Short mmCIF file of C-alpha atoms in Angstrom, two decimals:
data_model
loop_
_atom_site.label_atom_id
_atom_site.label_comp_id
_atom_site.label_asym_id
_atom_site.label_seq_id
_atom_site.Cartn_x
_atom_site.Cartn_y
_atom_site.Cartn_z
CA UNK N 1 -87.98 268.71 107.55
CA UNK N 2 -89.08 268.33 103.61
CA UNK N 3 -92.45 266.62 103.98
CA UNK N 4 -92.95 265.74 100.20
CA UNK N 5 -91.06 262.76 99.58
CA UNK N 6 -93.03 261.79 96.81
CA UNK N 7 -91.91 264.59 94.72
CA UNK N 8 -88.28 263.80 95.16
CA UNK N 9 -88.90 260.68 93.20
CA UNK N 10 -91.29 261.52 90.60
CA UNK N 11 -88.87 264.42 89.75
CA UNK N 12 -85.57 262.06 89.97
CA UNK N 13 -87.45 259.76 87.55
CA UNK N 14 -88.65 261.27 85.12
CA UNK N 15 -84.45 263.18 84.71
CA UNK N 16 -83.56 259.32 84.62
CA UNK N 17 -86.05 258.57 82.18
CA UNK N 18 -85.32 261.58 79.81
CA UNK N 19 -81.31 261.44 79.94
CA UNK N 20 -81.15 257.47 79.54
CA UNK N 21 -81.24 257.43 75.59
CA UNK N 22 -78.96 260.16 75.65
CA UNK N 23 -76.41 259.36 77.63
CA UNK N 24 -76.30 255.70 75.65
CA UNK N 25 -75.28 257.53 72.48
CA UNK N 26 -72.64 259.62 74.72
CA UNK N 27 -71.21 256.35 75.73
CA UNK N 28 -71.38 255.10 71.93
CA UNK N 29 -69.59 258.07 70.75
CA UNK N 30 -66.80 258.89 73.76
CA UNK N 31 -66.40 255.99 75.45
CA UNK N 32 -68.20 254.21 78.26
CA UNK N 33 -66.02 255.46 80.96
CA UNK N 34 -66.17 259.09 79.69
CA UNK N 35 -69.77 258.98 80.77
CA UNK N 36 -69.83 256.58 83.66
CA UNK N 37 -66.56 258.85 85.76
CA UNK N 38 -68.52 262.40 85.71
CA UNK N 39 -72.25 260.54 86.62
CA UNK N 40 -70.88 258.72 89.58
CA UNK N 41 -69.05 261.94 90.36
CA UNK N 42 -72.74 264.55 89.81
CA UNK N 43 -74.25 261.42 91.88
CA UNK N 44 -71.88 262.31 94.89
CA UNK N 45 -71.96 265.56 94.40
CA UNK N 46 -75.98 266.01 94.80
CA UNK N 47 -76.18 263.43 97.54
CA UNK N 48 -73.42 265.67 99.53
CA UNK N 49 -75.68 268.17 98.28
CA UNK N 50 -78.77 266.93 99.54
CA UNK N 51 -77.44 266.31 102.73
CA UNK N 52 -77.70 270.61 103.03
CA UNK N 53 -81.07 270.76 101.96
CA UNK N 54 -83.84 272.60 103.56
CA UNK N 55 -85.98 274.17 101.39
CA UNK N 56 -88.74 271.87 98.83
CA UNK N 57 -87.35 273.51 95.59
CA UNK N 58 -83.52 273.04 96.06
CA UNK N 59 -84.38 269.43 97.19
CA UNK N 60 -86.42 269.05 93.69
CA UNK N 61 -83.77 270.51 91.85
CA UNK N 62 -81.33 268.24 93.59
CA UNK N 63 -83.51 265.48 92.54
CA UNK N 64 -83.09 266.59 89.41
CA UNK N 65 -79.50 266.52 88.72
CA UNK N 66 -79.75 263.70 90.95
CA UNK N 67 -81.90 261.69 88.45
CA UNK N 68 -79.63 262.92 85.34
CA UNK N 69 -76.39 261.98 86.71
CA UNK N 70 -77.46 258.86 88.34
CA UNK N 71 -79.55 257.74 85.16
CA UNK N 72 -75.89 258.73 83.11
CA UNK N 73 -73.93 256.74 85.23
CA UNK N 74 -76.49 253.50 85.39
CA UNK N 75 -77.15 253.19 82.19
CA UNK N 76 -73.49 252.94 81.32
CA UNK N 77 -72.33 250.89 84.02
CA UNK N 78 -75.14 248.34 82.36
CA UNK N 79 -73.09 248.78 79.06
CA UNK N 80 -69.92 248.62 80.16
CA UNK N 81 -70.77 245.14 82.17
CA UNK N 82 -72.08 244.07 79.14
CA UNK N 83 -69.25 244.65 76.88
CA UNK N 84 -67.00 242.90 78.82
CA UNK N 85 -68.86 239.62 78.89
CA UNK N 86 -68.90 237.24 75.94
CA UNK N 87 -71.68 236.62 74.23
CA UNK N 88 -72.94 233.43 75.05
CA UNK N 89 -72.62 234.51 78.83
CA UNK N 90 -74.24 237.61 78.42
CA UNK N 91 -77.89 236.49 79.91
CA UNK N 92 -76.30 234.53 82.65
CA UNK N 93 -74.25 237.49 83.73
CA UNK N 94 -77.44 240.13 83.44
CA UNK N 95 -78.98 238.18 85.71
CA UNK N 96 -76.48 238.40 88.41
CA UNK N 97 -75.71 242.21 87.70
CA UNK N 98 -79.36 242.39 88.17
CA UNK N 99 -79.34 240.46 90.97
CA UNK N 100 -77.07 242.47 93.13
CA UNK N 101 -78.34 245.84 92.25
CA UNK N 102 -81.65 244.44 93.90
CA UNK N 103 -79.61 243.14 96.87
CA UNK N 104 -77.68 246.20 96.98
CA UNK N 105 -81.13 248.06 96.84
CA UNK N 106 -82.19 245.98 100.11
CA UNK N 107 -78.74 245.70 102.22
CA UNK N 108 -78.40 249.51 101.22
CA UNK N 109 -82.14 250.29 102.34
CA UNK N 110 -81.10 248.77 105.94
CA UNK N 111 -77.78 249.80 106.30
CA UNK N 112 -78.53 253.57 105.29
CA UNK N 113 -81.61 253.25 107.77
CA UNK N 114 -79.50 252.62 110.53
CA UNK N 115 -77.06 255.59 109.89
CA UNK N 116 -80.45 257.93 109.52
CA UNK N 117 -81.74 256.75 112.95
CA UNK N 118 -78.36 257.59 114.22
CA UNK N 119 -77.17 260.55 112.18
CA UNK N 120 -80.28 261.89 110.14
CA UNK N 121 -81.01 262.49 106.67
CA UNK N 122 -77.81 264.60 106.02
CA UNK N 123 -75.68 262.20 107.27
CA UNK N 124 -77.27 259.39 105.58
CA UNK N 125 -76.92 261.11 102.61
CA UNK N 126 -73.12 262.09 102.74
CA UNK N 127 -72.02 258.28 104.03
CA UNK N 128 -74.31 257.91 100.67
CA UNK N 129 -71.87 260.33 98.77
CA UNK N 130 -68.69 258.36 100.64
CA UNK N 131 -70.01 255.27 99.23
CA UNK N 132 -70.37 256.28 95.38
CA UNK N 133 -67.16 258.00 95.72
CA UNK N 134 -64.96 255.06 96.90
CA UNK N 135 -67.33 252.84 94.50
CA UNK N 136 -65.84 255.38 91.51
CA UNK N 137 -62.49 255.53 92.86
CA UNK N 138 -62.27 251.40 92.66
CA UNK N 139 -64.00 251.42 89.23
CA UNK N 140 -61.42 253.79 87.80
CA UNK N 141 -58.31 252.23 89.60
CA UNK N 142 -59.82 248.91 88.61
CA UNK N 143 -60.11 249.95 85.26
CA UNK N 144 -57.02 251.53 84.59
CA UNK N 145 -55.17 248.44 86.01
CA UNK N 146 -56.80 246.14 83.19
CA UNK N 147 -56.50 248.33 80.57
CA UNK N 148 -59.63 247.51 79.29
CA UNK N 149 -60.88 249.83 76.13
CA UNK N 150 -64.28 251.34 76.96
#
């Protein structure tokens, strides 16, 4: 019942924009993982959030945090991908990060759809919550299993 859609993203971008440097030199300084574990975490947390939403300023501020947790947890993720590759493979493997983010961005776009038309915005957005939840829960078991330093 928000009508203002627009604002929801131009305030989500610009906290993604303004936290991105920032949470970089986190990452540099703690650890990749120390950064990446409480953005996916804020990310599921607004989008559960969200899903309660019915007034245009908590939805803004929700955006918000939204923006700063998810522009945290992105930016590291990047990093962390990164690090792991060697050099020389480094451009080949950007590509396909790159490449399933944007397929991610589509499937997501038409899977998510069909829950809305079926369950609304507030269930859309807690299956959205689910979803970064399990995906934190397999980064962190994955991780730990490896061993990997961050």
């Amino acid at each position: 019942g928000i009508p203002q859609g627009s604002y929801f993203f131009l305030a989500y971008g610009l906290a993604m924009v303004l936290v991105s440097a920032f949470a970089g030199r986190l990452s540099d300084r703690w650890g990749r993982v120390k950064v990446i574990a409480p953005g996916m975490l804020g990310v599921a947390v607004a989008l559960a959030a969200l899903s309660q939403v019915n007034h245009l300023t908590s939805y803004l501020l929700l955006a918000l945090v939204y923006g700063l947790f998810y522009g945290a947890a992105k930016v590291n993720l990047d990093a962390f991908f990164i690090d792991a590759v060697p050099l020389e493979g480094r451009g080949s493997a950007v590509s396909l990060e790159y490449a399933i983010y944007d397929l991610g961005i589509g499937l997501g776009s038409w899977g998510l759809g069909a829950v809305a038309d079926q369950a609304g915005y507030s269930g859309m957005f807690l299956v959205m919550a689910g979803l970064v939840v399990a995906g934190l829960t397999t980064f962190v078991v994955l991780y730990r299993r490896n061993g990997r330093a961050s």
